[in-house]
CSV table of C-alpha atoms and ligand atoms in Angstrom, one decimal:
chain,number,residue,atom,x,y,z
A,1,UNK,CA,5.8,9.5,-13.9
A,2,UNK,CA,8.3,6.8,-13.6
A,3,UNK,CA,7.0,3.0,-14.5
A,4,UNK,CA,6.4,0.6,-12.2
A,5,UNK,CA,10.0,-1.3,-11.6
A,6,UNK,CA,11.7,2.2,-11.4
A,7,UNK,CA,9.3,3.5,-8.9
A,8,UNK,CA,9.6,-0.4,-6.7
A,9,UNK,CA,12.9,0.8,-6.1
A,10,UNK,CA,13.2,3.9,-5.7
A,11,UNK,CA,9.3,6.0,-4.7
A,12,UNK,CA,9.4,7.1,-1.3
A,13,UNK,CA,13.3,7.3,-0.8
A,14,UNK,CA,15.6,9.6,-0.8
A,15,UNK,CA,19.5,9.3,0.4
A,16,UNK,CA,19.3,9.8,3.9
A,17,UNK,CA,20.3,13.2,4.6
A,18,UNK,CA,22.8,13.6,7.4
A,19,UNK,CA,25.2,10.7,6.1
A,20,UNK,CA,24.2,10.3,2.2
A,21,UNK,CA,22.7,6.4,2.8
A,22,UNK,CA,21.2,5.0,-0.1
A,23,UNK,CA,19.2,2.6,1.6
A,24,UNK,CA,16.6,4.2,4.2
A,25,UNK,CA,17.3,4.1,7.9
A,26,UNK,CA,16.0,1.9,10.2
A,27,UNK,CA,14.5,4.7,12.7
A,28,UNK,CA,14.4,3.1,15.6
A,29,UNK,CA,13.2,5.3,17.7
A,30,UNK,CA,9.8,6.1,20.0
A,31,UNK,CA,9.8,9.7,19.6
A,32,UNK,CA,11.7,13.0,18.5
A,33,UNK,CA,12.9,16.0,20.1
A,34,UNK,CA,11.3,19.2,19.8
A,35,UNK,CA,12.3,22.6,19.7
A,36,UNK,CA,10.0,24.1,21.7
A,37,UNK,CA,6.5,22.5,22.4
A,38,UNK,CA,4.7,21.6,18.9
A,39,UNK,CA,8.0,22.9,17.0
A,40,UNK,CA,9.6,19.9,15.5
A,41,UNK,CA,10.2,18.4,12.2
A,42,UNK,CA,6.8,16.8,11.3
A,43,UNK,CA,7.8,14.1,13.8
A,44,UNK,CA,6.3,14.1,17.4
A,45,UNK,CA,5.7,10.5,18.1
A,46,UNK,CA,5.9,7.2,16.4
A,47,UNK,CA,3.0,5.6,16.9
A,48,UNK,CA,1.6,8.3,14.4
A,49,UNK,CA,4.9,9.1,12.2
A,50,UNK,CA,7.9,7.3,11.8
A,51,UNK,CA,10.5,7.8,8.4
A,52,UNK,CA,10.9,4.3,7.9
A,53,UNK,CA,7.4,3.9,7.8
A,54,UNK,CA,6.9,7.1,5.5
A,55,UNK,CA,9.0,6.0,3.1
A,56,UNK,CA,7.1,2.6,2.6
A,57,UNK,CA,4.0,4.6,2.8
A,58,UNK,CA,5.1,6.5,-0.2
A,59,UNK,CA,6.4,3.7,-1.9
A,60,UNK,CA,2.9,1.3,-1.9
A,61,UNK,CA,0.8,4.9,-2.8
A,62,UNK,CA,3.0,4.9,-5.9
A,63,UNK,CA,2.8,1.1,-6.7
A,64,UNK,CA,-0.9,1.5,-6.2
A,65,UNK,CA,-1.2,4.9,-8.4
A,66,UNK,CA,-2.6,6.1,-5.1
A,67,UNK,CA,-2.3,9.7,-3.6
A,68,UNK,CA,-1.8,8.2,0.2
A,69,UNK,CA,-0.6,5.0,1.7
A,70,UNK,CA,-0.9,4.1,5.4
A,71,UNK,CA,0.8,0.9,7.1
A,72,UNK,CA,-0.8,-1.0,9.8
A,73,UNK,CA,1.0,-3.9,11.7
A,74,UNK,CA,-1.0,-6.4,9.7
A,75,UNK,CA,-3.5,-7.0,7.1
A,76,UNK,CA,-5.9,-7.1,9.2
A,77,UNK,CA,-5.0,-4.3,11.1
A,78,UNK,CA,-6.1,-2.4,7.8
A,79,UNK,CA,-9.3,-4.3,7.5
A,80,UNK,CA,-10.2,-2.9,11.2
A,81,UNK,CA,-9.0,0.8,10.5
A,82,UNK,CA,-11.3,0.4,7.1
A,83,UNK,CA,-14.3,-1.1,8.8
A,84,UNK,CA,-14.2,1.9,11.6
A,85,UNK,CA,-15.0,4.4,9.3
A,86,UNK,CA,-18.5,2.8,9.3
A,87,UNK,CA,-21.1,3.8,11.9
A,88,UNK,CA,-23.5,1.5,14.1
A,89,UNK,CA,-26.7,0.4,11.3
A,90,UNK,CA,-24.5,0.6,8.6
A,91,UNK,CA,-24.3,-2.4,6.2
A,92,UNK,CA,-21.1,-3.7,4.1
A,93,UNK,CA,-21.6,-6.4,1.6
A,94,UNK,CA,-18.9,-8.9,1.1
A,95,UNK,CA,-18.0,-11.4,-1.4
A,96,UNK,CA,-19.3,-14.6,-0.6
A,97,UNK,CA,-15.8,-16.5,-1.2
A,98,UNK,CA,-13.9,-14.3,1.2
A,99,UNK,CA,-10.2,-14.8,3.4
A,100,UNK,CA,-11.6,-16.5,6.6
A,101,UNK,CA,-9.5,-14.0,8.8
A,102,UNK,CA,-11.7,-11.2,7.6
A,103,UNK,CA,-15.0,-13.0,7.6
A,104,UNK,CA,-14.0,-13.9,11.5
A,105,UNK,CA,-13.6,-9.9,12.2
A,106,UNK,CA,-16.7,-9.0,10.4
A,107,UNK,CA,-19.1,-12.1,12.0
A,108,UNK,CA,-17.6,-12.1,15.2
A,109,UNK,CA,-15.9,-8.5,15.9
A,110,UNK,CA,-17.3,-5.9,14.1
A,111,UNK,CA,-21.3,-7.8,14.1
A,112,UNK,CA,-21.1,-6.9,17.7
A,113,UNK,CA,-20.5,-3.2,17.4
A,114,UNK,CA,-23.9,-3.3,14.9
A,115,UNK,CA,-22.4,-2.8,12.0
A,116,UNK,CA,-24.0,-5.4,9.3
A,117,UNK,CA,-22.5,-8.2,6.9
A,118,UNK,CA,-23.7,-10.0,4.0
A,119,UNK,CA,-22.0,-11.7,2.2
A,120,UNK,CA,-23.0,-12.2,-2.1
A,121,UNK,CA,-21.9,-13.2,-5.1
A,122,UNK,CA,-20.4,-10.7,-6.9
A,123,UNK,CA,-19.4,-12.6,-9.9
A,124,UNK,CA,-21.7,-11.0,-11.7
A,125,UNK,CA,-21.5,-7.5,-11.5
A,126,UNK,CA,-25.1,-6.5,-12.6
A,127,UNK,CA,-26.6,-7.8,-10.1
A,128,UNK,CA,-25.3,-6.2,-7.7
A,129,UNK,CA,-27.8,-3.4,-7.3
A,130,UNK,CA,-30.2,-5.9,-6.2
A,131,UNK,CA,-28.4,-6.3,-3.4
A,132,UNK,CA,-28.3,-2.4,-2.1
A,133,UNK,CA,-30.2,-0.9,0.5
A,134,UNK,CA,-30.2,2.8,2.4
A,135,UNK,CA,-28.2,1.1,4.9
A,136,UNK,CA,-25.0,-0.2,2.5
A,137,UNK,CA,-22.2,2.4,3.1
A,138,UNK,CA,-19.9,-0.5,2.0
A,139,UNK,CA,-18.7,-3.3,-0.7
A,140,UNK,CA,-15.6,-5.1,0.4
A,141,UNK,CA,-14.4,-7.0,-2.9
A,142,UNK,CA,-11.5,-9.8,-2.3
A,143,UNK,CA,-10.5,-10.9,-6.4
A,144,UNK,CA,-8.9,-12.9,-7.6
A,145,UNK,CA,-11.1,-14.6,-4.2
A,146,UNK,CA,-9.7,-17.0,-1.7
A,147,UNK,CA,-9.3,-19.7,-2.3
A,148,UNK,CA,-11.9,-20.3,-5.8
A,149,UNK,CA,-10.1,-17.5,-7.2
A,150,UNK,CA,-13.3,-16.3,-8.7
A,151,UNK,CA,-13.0,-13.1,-10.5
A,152,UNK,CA,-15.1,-9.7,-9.4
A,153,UNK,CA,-15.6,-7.0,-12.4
A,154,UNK,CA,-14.0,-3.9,-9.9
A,155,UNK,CA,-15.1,-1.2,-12.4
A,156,UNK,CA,-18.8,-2.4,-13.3
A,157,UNK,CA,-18.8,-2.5,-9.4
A,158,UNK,CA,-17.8,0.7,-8.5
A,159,UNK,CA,-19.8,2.2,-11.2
A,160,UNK,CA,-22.5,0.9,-9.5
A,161,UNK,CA,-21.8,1.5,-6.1
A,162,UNK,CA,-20.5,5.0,-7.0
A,163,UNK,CA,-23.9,6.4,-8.0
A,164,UNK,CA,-25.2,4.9,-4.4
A,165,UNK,CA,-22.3,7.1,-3.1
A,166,UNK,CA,-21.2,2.8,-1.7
A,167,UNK,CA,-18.0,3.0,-0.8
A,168,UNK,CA,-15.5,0.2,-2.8
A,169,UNK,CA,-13.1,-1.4,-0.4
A,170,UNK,CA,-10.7,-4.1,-2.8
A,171,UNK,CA,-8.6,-6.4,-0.7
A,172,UNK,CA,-5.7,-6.8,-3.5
A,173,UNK,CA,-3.7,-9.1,-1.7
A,174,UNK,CA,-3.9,-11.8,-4.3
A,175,UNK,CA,-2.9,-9.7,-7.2
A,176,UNK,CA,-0.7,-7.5,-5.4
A,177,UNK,CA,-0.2,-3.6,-7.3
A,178,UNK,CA,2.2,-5.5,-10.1
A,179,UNK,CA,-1.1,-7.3,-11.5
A,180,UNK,CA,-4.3,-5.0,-10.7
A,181,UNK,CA,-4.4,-1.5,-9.9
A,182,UNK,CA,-8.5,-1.0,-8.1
A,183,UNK,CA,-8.2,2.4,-8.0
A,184,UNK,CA,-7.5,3.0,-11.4
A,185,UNK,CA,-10.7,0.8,-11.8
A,186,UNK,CA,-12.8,3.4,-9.1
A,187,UNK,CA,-12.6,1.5,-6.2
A,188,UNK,CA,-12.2,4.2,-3.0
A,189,UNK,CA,-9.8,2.6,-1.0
A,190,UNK,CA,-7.2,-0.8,-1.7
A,191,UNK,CA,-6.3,-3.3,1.3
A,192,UNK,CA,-3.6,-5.4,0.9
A,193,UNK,CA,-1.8,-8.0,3.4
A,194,UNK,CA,1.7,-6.5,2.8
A,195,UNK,CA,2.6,-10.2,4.2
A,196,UNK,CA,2.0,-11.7,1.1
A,197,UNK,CA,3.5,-10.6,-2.5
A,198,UNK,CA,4.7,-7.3,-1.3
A,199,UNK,CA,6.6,-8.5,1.5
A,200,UNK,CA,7.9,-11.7,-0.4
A,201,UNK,CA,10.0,-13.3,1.8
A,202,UNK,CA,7.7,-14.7,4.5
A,203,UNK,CA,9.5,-12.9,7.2
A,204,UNK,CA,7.3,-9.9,7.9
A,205,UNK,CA,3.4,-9.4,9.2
A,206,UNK,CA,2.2,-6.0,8.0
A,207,UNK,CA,-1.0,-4.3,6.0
A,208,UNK,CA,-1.7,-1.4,4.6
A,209,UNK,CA,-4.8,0.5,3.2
A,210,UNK,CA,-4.1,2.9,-0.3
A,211,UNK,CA,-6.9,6.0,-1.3
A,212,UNK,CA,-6.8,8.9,-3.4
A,213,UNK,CA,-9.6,10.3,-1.1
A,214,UNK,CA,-8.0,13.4,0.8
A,215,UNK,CA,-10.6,12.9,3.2
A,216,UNK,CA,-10.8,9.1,3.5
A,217,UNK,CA,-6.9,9.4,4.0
A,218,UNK,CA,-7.4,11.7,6.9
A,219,UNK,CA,-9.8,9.5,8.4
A,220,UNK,CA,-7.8,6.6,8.1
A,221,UNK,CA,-4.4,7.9,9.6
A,222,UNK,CA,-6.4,9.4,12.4
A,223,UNK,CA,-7.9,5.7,13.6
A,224,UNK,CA,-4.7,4.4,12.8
A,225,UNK,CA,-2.7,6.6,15.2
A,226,UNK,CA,-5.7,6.5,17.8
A,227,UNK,CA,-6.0,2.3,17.5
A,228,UNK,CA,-2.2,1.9,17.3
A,229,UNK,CA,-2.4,-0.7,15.3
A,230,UNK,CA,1.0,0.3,13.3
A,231,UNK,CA,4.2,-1.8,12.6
A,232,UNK,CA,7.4,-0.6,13.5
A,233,UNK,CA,10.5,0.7,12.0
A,234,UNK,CA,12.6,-2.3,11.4
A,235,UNK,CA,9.7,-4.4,9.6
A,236,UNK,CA,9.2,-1.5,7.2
A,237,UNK,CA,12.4,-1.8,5.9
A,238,UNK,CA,12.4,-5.6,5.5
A,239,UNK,CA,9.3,-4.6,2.9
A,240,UNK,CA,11.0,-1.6,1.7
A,241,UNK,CA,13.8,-4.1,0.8
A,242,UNK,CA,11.4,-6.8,-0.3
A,243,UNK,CA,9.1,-4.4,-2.9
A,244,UNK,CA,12.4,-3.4,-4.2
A,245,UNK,CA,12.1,-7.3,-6.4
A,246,UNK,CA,7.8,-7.6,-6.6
A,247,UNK,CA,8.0,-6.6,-10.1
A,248,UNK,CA,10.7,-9.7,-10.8
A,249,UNK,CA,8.7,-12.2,-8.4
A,250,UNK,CA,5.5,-11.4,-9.6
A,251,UNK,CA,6.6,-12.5,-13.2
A,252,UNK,CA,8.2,-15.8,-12.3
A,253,UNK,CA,5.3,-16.1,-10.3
A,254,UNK,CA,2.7,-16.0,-12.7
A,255,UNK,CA,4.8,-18.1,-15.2
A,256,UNK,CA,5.3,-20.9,-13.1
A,257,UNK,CA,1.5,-20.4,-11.9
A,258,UNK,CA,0.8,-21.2,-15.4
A,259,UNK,CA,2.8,-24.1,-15.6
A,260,UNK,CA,1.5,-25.7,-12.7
A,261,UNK,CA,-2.2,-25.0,-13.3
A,262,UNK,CA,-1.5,-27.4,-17.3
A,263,UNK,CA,0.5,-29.8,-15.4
A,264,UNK,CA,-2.2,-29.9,-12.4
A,265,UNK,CA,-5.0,-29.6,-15.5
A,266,UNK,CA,-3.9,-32.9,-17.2
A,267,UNK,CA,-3.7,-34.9,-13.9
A,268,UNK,CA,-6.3,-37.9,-13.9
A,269,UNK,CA,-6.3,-37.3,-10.4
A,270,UNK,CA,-7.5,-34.3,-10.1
A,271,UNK,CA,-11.4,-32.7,-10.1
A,272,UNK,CA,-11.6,-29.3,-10.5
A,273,UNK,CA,-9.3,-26.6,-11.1
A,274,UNK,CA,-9.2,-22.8,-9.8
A,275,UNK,CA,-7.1,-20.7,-12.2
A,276,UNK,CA,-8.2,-17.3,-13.6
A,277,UNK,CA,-5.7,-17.8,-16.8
A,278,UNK,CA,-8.1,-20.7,-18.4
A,279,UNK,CA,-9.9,-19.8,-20.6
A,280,UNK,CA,-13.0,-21.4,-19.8
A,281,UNK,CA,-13.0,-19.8,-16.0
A,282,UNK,CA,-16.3,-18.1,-16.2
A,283,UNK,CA,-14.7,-14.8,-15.8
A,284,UNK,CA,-11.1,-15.2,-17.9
A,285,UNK,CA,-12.4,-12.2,-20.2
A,286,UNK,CA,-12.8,-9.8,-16.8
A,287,UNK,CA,-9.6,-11.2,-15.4
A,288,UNK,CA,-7.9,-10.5,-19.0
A,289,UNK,CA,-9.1,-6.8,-19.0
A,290,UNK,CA,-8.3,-5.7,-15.0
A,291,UNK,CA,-5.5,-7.6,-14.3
A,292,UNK,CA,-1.7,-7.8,-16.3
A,293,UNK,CA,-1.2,-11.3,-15.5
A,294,UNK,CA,-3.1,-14.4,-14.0
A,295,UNK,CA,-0.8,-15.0,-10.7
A,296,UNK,CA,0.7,-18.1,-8.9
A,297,UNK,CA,-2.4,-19.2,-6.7
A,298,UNK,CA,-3.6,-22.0,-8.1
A,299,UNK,CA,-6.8,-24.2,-6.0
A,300,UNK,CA,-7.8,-27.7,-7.6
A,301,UNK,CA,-10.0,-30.4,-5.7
A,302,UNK,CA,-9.1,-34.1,-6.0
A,303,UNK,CA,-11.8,-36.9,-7.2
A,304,UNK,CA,-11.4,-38.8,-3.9
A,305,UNK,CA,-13.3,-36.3,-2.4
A,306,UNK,CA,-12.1,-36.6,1.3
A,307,UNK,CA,-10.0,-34.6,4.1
A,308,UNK,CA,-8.0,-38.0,4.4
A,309,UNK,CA,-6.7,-38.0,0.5
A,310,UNK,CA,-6.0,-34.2,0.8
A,311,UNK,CA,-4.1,-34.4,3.9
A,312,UNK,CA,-1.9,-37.3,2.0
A,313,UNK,CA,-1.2,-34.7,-0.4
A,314,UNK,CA,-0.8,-32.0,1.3
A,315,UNK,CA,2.0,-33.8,3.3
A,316,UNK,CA,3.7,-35.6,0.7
A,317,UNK,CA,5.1,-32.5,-1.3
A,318,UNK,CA,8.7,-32.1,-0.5
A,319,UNK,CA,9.7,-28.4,-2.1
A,320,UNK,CA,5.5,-27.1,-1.7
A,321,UNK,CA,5.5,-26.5,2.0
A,322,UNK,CA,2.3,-27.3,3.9
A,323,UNK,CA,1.9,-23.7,6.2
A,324,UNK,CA,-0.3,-21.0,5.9
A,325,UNK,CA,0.0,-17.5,4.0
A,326,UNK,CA,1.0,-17.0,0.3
A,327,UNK,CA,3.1,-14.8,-1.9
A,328,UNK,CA,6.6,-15.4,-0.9
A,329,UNK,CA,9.1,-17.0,-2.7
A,330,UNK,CA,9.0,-20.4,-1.6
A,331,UNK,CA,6.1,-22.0,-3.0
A,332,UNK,CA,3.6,-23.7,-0.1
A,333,UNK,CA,0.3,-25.8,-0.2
A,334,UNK,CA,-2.4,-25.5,2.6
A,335,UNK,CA,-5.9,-26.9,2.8
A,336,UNK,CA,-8.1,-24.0,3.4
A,337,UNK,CA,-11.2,-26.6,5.1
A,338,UNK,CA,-8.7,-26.9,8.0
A,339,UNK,CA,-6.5,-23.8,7.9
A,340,UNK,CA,-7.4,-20.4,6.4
A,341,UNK,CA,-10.7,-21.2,6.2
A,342,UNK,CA,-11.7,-23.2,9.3
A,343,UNK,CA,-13.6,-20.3,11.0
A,344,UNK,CA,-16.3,-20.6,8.6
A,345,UNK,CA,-19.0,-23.3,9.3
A,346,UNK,CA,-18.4,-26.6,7.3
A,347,UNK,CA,-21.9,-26.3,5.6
A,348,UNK,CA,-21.6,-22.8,4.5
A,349,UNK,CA,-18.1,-23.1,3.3
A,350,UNK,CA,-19.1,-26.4,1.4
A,351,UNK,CA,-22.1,-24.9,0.0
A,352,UNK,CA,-19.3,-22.0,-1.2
A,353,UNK,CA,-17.1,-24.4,-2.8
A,354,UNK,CA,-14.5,-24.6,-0.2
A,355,UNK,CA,-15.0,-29.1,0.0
A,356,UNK,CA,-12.7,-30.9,1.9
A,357,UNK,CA,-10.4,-31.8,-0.8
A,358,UNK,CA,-9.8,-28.7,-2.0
A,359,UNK,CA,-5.9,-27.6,-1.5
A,360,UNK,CA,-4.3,-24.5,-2.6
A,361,UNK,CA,-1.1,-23.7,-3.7
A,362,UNK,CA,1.2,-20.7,-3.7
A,363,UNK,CA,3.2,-21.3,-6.5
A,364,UNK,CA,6.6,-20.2,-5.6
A,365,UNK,CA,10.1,-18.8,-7.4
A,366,UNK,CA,11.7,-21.8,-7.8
A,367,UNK,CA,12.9,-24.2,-10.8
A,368,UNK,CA,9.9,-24.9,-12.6
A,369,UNK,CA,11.1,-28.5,-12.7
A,370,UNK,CA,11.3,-29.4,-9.3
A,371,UNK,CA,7.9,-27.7,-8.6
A,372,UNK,CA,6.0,-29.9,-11.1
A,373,UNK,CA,8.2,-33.2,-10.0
A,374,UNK,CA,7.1,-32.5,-6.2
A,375,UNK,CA,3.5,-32.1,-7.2
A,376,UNK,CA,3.6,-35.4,-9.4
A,377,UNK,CA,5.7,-37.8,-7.2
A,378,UNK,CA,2.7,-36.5,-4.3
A,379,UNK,CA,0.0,-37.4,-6.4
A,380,UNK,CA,1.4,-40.5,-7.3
B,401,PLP,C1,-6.7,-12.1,1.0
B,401,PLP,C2,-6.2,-11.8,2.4
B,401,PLP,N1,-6.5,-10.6,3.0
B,401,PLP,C3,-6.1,-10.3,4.2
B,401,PLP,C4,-5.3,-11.2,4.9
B,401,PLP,C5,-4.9,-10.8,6.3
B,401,PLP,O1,-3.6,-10.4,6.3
B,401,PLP,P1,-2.5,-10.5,7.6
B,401,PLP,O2,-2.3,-12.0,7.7
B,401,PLP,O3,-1.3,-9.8,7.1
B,401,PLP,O4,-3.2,-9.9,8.8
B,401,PLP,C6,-4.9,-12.4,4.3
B,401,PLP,C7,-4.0,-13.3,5.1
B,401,PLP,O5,-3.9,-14.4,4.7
B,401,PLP,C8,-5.3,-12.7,3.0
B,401,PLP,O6,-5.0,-13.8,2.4
């Protein structure tokens, strides 16, 4: 098997074959012709197959050490197709510091179609059990999480939740496949917003949902080509094009993360400090053993405690760009009390942490430098 740069750039693609092109095709195209009803080339219609798409497919399976790969048109298209493979009664439990987009579906989608959330603290990993009952077909883990970047223990987890025959959902978005591999760690299925690191170049909204589970697999594709919620052709090369590079990214990443998190660290102006490479975050030792790296996201509160003195900051950076998302290669600040996480009720995202001074950074790709300069002059 090849290692992981080798397979970025190559798993999942093959010269095309009718003109020799090294880079995949953008097949732009509905449908295929047939040779007589049902005889074609394993392409009927694109909704459920297109070879742009199958070659991405291929490519994040490989990333992920995963058998299959499926893309969906978004992130959270992948959170949807994952969450229909539950039935009416069933229960999923949820980390407690979770990507407001997906706490939205689950509170105010999927609640309505009586399937049931609750959302815990996973942080640590034996207590998990406590929280099982007959009804939990589900744990949906987000770690690093957004935006405390708290660290879940995936395999104690999944041990766990195995034995319950619980299936393990991990949203890897934050750590993308070059920094944690969950179903290496027995997770049953990986969700990522391809958006974010794997995309890389904030240019593309996709998702896709990874399993070694011939079964869950089936499932999934079958939802995804019933629901339609699948990107097309030309987007799948942008990300076939982008992955090529994750490998490159995700190291610059992680050491200008670390750079940022000292600077940010020493800063009398700043409160607290979200970064899983300290080594006093509660869970550093967890973070040290299931992932490679510690990343660029970075979240750090500010002593004036108020949604005034972070929207000062968060508008005075000149390279950080205040916008949502994460993972590409320009570095960008948001506030998550107003943005990402603004669908969660102020008291409950207060009690979790989230406080109105809280910003989070997506340390970009650039010159260390300038990144640490813009940071300081908007503190200043
Ligand atoms: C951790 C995480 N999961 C899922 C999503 C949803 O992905 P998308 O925006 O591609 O639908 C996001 C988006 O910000 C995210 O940060």
């Amino acid at each position: 098997m090849h290692k992981f740069a080798t397979l970025a750039i190559h798993a999942g693609q093959e010269p095309d074959p009718t003109t020799g092109a090294i880079m995949t095709p953008i097949y732009q195209t509905s449908t295929y012709v047939q040779e007589h009803p049902g005889k074609h080339k394993g392409y009927a219609y694109a909704r459920g197959k297109n070879p742009t798409r199958v070659a991405l497919e291929k490519c994040l399976a490989a990333l992920e050490k995963a058998k299959h790969g499926l893309c969906f048109s978004s992130g959270q298209g992948a959170e949807d197709a994952v969450i229909k493979l539950l039935r009416p009664g069933d229960e999923v439990l949820a980390t407690d510091d979770l990507y407001g987009g997906s706490y939205r579906m689950f509170t105010k989608i999927f609640s309505h179609y009586g399937i049931n959330f609750r959302f815990v603290d996973m942080t640590n990993a034996a207590s998990i059990e406590s929280h099982f009952t007959d009804q939990t077909k589900m744990i949906w883990i987000e770690t690093p999480t957004n935006p405390l970047m708290r660290i879940i223990d995936i395999k104690a987890i999944s041990e766990k939740a195995r034995k319950k025959n619980i299936l393990v959902v991990v949203d890897n978005t934050f750590a993308s496949p070059y920094l944690q591999n969950p179903l290496e760690l027995g997770a049953h299925i990986i969700i990522h917003s391809v958006t974010k690191y794997i995309s890389g170049h904030s240019d593309v909204v996709m998702g896709a949902a990874l399993t070694n589970d011939d079964k869950i697999h089936e499932e999934l594709a079958f939802i995804a080509n019933s629901c339609g919620a699948v990107p097309g052709p030309m987007d799948s090369f942008l990300v076939l094009r982008g992955v090529k590079t994750l490998h490159i990214r995700m190291e610059r990443h992680c050491q200008n993360g670390k750079e940022v998190a000292n600077f940010l660290r020493n800063h009398p102006k700043i409160d607290k400090i979200y970064w899983p490479g300290f080594t006093d975050h509660p869970n550093h030792d967890i973070a040290k053993n299931q992932m490679k790296d510690f990343g660029g996201m970075i979240s750090f509160t500010l002593k004036k405690n108020t949604m005034e003195e972070a929207f000062r900051m968060a508008s005075s950076t000149k390279v950080f760009s205040l916008a949502e998302s994460l993972g590409g290669v320009e570095s960008l600040i948001g506030h998550p009390a107003s943005m990402t996480h603004a669908s969660i009720p102020a008291e409950l995202r207060i009690k979790s942490g989230v406080v109105n001074s809280l910003l989070r950074l997506s340390v970009g790709i650039e010159d260390i430098s300038d990144l640490i300069e813009d940071l300081r002059q908007a503190l200043d």
